Coordinates of C-alpha atoms in Angstrom, one line a residue:
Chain A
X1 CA -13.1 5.3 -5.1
X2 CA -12.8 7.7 -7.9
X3 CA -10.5 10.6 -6.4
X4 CA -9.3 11.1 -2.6
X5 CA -10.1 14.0 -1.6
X6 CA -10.9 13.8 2.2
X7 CA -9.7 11.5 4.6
X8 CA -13.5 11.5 5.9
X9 CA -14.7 9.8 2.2
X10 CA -12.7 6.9 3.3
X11 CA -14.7 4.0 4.8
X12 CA -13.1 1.4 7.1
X13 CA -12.7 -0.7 4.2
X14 CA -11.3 1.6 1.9
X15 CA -8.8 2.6 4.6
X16 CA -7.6 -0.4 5.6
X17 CA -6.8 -1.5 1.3
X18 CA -4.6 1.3 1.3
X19 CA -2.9 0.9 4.6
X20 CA -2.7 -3.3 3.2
X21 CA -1.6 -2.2 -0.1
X22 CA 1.1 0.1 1.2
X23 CA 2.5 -2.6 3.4
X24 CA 3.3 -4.8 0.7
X25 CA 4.7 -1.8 -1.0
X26 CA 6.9 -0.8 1.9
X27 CA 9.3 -4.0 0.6
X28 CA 9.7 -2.0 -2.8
X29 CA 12.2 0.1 -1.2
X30 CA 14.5 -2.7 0.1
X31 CA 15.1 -3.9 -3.5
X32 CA 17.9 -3.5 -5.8
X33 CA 15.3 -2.6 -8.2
X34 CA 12.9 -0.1 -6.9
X35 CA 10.5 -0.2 -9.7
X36 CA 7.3 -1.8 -10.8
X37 CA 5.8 -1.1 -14.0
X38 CA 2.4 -1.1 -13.1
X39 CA 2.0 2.4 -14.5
X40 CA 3.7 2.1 -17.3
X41 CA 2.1 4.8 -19.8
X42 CA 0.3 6.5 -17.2
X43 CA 0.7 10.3 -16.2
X44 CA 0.4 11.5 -13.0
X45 CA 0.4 15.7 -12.5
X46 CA 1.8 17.2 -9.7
X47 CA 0.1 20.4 -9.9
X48 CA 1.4 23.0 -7.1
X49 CA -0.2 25.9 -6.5
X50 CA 1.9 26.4 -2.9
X51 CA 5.0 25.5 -1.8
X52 CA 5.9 22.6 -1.0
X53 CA 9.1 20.1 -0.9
X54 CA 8.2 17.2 0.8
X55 CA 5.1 16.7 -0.3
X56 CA 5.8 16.9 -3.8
X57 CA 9.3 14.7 -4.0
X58 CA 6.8 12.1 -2.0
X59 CA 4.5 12.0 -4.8
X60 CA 7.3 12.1 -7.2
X61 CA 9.1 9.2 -6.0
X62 CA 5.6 7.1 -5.4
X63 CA 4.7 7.8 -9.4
X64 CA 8.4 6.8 -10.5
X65 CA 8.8 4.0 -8.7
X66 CA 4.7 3.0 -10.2
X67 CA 6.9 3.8 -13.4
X68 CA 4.7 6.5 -14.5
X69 CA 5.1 9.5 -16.3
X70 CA 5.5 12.8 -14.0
X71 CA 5.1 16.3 -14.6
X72 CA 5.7 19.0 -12.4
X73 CA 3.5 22.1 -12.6
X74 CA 4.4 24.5 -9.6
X75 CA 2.7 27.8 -9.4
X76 CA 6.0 30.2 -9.2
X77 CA 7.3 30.8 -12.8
X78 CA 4.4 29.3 -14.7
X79 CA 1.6 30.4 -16.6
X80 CA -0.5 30.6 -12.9
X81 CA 1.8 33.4 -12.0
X82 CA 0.6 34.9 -14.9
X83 CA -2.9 35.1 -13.8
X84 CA -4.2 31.8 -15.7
X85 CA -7.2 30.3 -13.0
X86 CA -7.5 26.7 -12.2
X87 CA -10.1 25.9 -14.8
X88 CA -7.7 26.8 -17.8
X89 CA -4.8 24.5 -16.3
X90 CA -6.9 21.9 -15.9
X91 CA -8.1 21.8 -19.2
X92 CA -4.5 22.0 -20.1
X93 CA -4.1 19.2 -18.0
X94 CA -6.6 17.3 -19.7
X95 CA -5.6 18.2 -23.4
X96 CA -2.3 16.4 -22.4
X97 CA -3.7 13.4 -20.7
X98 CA -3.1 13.0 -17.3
X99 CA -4.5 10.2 -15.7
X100 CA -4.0 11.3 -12.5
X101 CA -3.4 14.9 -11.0
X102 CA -2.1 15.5 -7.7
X103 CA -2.9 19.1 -6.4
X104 CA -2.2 21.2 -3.7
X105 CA -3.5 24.7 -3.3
X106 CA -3.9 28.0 -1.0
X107 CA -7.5 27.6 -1.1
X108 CA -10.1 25.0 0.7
X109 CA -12.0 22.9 -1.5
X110 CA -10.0 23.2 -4.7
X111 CA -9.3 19.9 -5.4
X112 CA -13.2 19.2 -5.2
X113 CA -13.8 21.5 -7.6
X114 CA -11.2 20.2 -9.8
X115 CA -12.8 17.1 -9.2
X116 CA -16.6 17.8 -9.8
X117 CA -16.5 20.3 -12.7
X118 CA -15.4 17.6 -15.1
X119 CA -12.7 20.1 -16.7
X120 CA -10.2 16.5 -16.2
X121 CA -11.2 13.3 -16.7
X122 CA -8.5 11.9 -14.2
X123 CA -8.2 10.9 -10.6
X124 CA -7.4 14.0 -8.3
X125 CA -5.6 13.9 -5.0
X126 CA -5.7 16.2 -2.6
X127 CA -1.7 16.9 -1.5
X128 CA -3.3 19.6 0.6
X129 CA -5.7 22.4 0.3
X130 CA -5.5 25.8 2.5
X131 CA -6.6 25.0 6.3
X132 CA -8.8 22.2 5.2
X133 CA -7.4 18.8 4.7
X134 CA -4.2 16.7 4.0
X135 CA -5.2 13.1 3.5
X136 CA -2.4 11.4 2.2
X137 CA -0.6 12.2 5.3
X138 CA -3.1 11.3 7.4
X139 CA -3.0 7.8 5.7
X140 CA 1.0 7.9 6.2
X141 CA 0.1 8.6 10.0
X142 CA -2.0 6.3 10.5
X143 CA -0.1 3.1 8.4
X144 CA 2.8 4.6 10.9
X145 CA 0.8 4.0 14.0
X146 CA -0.4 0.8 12.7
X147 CA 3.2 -0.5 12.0
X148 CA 4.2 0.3 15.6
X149 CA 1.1 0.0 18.0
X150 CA -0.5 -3.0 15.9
X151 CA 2.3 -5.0 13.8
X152 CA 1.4 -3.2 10.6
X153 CA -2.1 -4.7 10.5
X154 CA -5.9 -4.2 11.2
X155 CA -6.8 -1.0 12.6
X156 CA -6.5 1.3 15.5
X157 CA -9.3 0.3 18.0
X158 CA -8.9 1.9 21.6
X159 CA -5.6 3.4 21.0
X160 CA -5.1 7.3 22.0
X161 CA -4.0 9.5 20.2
X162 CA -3.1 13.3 20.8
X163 CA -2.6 15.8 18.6
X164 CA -0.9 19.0 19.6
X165 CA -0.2 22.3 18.6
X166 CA -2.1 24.6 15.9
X167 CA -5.4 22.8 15.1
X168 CA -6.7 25.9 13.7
X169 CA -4.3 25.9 10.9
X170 CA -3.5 22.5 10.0
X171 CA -5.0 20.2 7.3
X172 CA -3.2 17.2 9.1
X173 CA -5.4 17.7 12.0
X174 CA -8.6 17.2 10.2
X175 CA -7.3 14.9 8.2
X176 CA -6.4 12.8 10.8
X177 CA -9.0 13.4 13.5
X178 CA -11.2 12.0 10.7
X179 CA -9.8 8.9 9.8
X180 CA -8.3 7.8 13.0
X181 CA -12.2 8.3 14.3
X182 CA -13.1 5.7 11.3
X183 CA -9.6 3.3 12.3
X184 CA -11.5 3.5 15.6
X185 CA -8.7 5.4 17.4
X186 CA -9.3 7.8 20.6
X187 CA -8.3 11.0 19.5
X188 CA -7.4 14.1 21.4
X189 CA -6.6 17.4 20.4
X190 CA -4.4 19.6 22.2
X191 CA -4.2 23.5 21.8
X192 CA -4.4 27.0 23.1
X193 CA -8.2 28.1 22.9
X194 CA -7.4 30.6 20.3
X195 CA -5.6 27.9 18.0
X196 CA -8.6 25.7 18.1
X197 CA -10.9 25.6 15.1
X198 CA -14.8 27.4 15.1
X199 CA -16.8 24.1 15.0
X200 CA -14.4 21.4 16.6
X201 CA -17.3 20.6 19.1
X202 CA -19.1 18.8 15.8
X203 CA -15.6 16.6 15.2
X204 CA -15.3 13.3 16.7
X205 CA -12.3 14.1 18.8
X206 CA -11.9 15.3 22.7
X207 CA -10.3 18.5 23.1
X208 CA -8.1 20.0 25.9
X209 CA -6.3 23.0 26.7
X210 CA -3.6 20.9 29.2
X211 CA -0.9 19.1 27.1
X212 CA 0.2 17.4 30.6
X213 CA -3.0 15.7 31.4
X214 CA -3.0 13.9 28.1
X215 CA 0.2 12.3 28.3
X216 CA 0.1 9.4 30.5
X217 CA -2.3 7.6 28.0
X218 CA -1.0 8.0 25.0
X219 CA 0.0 5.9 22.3
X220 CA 0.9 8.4 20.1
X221 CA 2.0 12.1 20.4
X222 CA 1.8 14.4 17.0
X223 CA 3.2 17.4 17.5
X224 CA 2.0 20.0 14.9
X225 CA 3.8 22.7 13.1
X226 CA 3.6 26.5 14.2
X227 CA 2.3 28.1 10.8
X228 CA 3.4 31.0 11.1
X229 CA 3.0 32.2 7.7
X230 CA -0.8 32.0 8.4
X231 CA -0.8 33.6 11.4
X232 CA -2.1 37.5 10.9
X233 CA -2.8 38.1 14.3
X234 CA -2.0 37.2 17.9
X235 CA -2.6 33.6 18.6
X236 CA -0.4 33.3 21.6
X237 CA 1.4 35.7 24.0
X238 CA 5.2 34.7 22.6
X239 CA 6.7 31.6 21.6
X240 CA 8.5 30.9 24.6
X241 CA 5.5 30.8 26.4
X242 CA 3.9 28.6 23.9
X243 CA 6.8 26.5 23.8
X244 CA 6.5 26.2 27.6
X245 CA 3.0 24.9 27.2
X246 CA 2.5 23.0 24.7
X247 CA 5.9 22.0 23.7
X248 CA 7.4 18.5 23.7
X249 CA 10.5 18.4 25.6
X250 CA 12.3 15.4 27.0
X251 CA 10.7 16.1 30.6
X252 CA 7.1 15.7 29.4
X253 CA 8.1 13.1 26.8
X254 CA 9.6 10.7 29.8
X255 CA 5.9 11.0 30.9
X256 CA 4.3 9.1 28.3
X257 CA 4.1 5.4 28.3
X258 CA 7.1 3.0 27.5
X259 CA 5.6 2.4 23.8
X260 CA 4.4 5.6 22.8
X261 CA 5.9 7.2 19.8
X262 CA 6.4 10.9 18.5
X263 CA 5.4 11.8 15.7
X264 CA 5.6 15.1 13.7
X265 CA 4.2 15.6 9.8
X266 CA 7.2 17.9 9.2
X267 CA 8.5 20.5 8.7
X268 CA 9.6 20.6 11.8
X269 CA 10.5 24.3 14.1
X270 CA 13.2 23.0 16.7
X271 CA 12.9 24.6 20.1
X272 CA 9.2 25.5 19.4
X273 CA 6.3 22.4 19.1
X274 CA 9.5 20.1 19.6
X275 CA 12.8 20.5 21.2
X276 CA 15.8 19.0 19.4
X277 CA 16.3 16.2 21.6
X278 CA 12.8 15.0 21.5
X279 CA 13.0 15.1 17.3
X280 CA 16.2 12.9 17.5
X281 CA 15.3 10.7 20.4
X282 CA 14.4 6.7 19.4
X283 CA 10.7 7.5 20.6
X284 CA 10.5 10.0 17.6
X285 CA 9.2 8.1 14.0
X286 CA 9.7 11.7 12.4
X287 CA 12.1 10.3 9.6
X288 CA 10.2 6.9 9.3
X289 CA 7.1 8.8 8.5
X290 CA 8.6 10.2 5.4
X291 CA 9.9 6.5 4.0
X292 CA 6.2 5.3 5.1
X293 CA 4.6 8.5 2.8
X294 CA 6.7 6.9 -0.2
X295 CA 5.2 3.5 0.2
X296 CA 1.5 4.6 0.9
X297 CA 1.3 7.7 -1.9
X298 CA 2.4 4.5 -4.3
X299 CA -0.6 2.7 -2.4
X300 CA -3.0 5.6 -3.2
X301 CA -2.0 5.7 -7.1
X302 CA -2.2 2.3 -7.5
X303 CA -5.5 2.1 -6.1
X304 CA -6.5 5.1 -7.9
X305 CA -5.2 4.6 -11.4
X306 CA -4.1 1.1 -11.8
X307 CA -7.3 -0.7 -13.0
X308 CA -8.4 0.3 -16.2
X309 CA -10.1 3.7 -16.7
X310 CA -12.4 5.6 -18.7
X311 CA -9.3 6.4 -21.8
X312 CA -8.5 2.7 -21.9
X313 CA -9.9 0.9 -24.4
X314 CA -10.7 -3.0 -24.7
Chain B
X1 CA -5.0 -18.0 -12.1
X2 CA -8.6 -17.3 -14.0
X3 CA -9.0 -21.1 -13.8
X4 CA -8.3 -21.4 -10.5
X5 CA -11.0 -18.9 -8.7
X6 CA -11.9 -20.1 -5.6
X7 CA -15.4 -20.2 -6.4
X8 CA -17.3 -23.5 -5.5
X9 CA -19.3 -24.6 -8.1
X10 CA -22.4 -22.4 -8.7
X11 CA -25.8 -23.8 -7.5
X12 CA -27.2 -25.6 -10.4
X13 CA -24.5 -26.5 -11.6
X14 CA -22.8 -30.1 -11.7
X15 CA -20.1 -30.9 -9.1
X16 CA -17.3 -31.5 -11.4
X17 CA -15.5 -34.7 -11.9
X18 CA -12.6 -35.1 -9.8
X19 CA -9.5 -35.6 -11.4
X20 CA -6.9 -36.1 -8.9
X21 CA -8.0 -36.6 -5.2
X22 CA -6.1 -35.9 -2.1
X23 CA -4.2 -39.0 -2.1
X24 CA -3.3 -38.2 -5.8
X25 CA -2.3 -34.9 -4.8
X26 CA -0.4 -35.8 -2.0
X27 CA 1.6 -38.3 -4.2
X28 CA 2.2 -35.7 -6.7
X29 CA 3.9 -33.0 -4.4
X30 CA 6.0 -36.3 -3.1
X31 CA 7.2 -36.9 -7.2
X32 CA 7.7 -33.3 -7.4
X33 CA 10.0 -33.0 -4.1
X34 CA 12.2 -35.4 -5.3
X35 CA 12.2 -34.4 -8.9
X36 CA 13.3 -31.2 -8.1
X37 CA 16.2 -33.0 -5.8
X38 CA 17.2 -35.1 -8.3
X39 CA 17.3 -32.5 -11.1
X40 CA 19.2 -30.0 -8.3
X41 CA 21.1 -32.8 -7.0
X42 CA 20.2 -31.3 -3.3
X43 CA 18.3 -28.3 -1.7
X44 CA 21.4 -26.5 -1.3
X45 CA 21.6 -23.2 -3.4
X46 CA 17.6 -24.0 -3.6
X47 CA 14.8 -21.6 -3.4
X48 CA 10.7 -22.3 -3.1
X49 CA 8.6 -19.4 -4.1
X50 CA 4.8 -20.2 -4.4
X51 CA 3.0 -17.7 -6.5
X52 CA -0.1 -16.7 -4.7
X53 CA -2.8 -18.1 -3.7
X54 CA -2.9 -21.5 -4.0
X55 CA 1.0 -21.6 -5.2
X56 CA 2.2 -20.4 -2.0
X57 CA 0.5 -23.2 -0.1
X58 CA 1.6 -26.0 -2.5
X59 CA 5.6 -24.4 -2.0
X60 CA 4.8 -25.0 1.9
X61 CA 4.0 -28.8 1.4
X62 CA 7.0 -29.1 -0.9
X63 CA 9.3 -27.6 1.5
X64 CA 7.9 -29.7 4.3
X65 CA 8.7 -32.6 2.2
X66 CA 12.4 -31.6 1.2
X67 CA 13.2 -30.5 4.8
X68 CA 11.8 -34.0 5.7
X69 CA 14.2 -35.9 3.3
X70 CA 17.2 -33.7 3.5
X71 CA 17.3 -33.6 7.7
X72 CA 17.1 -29.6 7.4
X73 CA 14.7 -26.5 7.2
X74 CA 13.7 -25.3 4.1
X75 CA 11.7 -22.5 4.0
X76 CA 9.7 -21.8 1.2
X77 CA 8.6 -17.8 -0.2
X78 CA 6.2 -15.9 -1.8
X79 CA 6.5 -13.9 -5.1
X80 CA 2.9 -11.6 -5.7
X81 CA 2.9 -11.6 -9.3
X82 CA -0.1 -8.5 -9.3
X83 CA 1.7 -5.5 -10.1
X84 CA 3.0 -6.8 -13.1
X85 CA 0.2 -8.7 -14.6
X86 CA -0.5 -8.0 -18.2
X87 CA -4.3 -7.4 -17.5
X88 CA -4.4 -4.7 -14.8
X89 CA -6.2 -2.6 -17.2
X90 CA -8.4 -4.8 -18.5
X91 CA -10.6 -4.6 -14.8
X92 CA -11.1 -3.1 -11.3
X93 CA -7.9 -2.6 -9.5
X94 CA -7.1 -5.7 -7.7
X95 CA -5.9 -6.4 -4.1
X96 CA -2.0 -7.1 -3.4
X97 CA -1.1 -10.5 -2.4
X98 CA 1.9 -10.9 -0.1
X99 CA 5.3 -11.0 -0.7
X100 CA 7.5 -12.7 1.1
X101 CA 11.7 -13.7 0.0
X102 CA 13.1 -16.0 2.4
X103 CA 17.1 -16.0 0.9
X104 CA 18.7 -13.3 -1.5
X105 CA 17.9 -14.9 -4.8
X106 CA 21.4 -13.9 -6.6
X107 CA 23.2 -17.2 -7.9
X108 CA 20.2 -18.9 -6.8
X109 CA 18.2 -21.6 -8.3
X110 CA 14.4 -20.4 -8.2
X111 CA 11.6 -22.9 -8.3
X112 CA 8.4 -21.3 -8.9
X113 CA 5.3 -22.6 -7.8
X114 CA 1.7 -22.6 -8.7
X115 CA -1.2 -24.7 -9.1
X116 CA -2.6 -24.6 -12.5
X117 CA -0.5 -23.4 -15.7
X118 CA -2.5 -22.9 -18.8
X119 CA -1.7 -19.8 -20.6
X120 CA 1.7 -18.8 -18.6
X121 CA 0.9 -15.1 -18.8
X122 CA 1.0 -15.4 -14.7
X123 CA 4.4 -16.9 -15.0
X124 CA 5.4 -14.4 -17.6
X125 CA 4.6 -11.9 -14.7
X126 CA 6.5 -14.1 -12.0
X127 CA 10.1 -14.1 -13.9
X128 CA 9.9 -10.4 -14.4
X129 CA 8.5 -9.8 -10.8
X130 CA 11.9 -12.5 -10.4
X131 CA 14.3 -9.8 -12.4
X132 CA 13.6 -7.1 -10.1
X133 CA 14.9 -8.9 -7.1
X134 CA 17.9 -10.0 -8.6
X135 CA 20.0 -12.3 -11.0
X136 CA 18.8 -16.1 -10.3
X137 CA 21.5 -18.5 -11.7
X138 CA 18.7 -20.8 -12.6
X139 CA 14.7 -20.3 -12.9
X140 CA 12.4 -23.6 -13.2
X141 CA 8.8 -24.3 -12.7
X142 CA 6.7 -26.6 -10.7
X143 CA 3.2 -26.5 -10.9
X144 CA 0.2 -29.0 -10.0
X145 CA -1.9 -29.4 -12.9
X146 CA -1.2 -28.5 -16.8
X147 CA -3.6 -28.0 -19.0
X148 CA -2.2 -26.7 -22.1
X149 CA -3.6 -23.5 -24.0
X150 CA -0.4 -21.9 -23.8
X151 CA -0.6 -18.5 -25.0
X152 CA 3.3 -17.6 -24.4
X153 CA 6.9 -19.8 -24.9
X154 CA 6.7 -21.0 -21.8
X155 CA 7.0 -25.2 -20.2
X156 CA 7.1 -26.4 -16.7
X157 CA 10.0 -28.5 -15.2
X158 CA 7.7 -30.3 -12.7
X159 CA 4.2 -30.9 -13.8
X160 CA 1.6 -32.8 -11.2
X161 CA -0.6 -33.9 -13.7
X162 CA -0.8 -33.5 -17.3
X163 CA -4.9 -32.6 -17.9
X164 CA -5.9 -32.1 -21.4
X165 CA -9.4 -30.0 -21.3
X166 CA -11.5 -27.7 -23.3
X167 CA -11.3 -24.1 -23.0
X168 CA -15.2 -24.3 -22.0
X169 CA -13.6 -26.1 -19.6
X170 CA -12.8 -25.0 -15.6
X171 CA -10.5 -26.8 -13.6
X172 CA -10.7 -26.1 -9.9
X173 CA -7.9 -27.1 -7.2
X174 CA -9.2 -26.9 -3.6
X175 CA -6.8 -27.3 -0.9
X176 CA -7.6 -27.5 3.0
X177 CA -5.9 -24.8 4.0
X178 CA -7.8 -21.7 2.2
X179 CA -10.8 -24.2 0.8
X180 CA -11.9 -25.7 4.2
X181 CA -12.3 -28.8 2.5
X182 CA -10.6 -31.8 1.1
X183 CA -7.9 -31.6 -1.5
X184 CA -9.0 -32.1 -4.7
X185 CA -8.5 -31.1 -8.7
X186 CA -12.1 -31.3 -10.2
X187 CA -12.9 -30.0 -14.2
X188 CA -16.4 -28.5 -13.9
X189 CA -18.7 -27.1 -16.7
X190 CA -17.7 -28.2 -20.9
X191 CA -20.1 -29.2 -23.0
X192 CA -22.0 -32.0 -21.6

């Protein structure tokens, strides 16, 4: 494993070191001392061509507490605002030696081509590019799953999982549809037809138009994010109505089984995908999800960066 | 821990001669138990961390024995000593072992564990893995087998067996409960 760049690269093995790896580094952030020096002398770019908080202070933390070097490059006030393209940072990026460079940008594919046009010699992650795929948080779903519907180990054979909300636009989705298929999960997506994706007949998933019928099973419920900032036409009638269907609210959340938990990748719009209560019930893993992302973006950089590479010499 | 991969000897390739059997090894752990009493005065104030793999499992026999002769549990940890290796870039990323801290170690007296000590670069890693969880009042080392080559200022407190060998040298220590067969401390290939 060179780079991660799709949660569909990952193989059951590959998936499950990280999901092992970030288990034992879950206990890092219980210690007095919440640093290892395994990357000591290491670089790891955070290159940000969209907006993004949590994402970003998740890869942040992961590097720091790897003890690695961090830069932040985002997009607003730097050089790309000034019409620089992706090929001339990344050679920057190179000239200055990073060893690993996590990037998210507006458009789909990206970080592939920052990974296959050799303009960097280091790892590249994928913290999210356009509509097409998230996979570190599908791995920070998944390790969450694992840690309450299997005791934080193995995979997820047989359980069901149902994803809900605007499949169209989200890189969770595919990210996760993708490697829950190869953790052996059930999954099921959940939308209005217009908010489902052109092709989602090809992805190994079940989908449904009827948010009640998919409750009862459940393990898990992931409620997704109204972008609305990518919405440019008329997806649904009005957000009331949406809300009404395909909203989680603490009637159709008593419906799912006694174990089931809620999960949400964040940020969340209260009274839309998720009504207030739901988000701060004990069924809802919401803040746990972003303590697990810590622990398995540290997993991913490790696993990435922390055996020797091509700079190192012997 | 090079010394010590689990690896049974390659086809071809003579057995070994055994060193220390499972009687011998079972003795040993018994000396060591009541070493490490004697030097502590009791358990109390004590803590067993095993460095994996083999470590971890010779820290459980230990604390089996101390629970036996001072009438109470003891339960022994583990300390993964991987992310702070001195070698991580010298290879392929390895695996995480697990860590496991049964007591706050703060005012504690830590007693490390592992089977073979020869160049002390693992324990090296194990005291500042040890640093990070806190301020033991005391750090000391048991270990099964010694067999010099020290590469760093470090000794052991509690040493099984004292095995003088060549650096062509391998020594192997199998225990039954990752091996699947009989204890034993063998030194396979040299120059013969």
């Amino acid at each position: 494993m060179k780079h991660l760049l799709s949660a569909g690269d990952l193989t059951h093995e590959d998936a499950l070191r990280i999901l092992d790896t970030a288990e034992e580094l879950l206990g890092v952030a219980k210690r007095p001392i919440k640093k290892l020096p395994t990357l000591r002398g290491r670089t790891v770019v955070n290159l940000f061509f969209e907006d993004s908080t949590r994402t970003r202070i998740s890869f942040e933390a992961a590097a720091k507490r790897l003890s690695a070097d961090v830069i932040n490059f985002s997009a607003k006030g730097s050089s790309a605002s000034k019409g620089e393209g992706l090929k001339d940072t990344a050679l920057t990026l190179q000239a200055m030696g990073a060893d690993a460079v996590v990037v998210r940008h507006h458009h789909s594919g990206a970080p592939h081509r920052l990974a296959h046009a050799e303009w960097t010699k280091g790892a590249v992650i994928n913290a999210g590019d356009g509509t097409h795929e998230h996979p570190t948080q599908a791995l920070l779903d998944a390790f969450t799953m694992r840690r309450h519907l299997n005791d934080g180990v193995g995979d997820l054979a047989g359980k069901n999982i149902t994803i809900v909300g605007d499949v169209l636009h989200s890189r969770v989705a595919r990210s996760n549809a993708l490697l829950l298929h190869t953790l052996g999960a059930h999954v099921t997506l959940v939308a209005p037809p217009t908010l489902l994706p052109v092709g989602v007949e090809h992805w190994p998933v079940e989908t449904s138009y009827d948010l009640d019928a998919s409750l009862e099973k459940a393990d898990a419920v992931m409620m997704l994010r109204v972008q609305r900032e990518r919405m440019n036409a008329s997806f649904f009638p009005s957000a009331r109505e949406y809300s009404r269907r395909y909203g989680l609210d603490t009637a159709r959340m008593n419906r799912l089984p006694e174990h089931a938990i809620v999960m949400h990748p964040g940020p969340m719009n209260r009274g839309m995908e998720i009504s207030a209560d739901v988000a701060d019930s004990g069924r809802s893993v919401i803040v746990e999800q972003v303590t697990n992302g810590v622990a398995v973006r540290m997993a991913v950089l490790y696993l990435l960066v922390g055996g020797s590479t091509e700079g190192d010499t012997e | 821990m090079a010394s010590t991969s689990p690896a049974v000897g390659t086809p071809g390739h003579s057995p070994g001669r055994t060193v220390l059997d499972d009687t011998d090894i079972s003795r040993a752990l018994t000396r060591i138990t009541h070493e490490i009493l004697e030097k502590n005065r009791d358990a109390e104030g004590l803590v067993l961390l095993g460095i994996p793999t083999r470590g971890v499992h010779l820290a459980q026999r230990i604390a089996a024995r101390m629970s036996e002769v001072e009438g109470r549990t003891i339960t022994p940890g583990a300390l993964d000593i991987t992310m702070y290796r001195d070698d991580l870039r010298r290879g392929p990323v390895r695996s995480l072992e697990h860590t496991d801290i049964p007591d706050d170690v703060d005012g504690k007296t830590v007693v490390l564990v592992d089977d073979v000590l020869m160049s002390g670069r693992t324990i090296r890693a194990a005291l500042d893995a040890l640093a990070d969880l806190g301020r033991p009042k005391a750090v000391q080392l048991a270990v099964l087998v010694d067999r010099g080559h020290r590469e760093l200022p470090i000794r052991a407190d509690f040493v099984g067996k004292n095995l003088p060998t060549s650096l062509a040298e391998k020594v192997k220590v199998r225990l039954e409960e990752i091996d699947e067969q009989t204890d034993s401390v063998t030194i396979e290939g040299g120059s013969e």
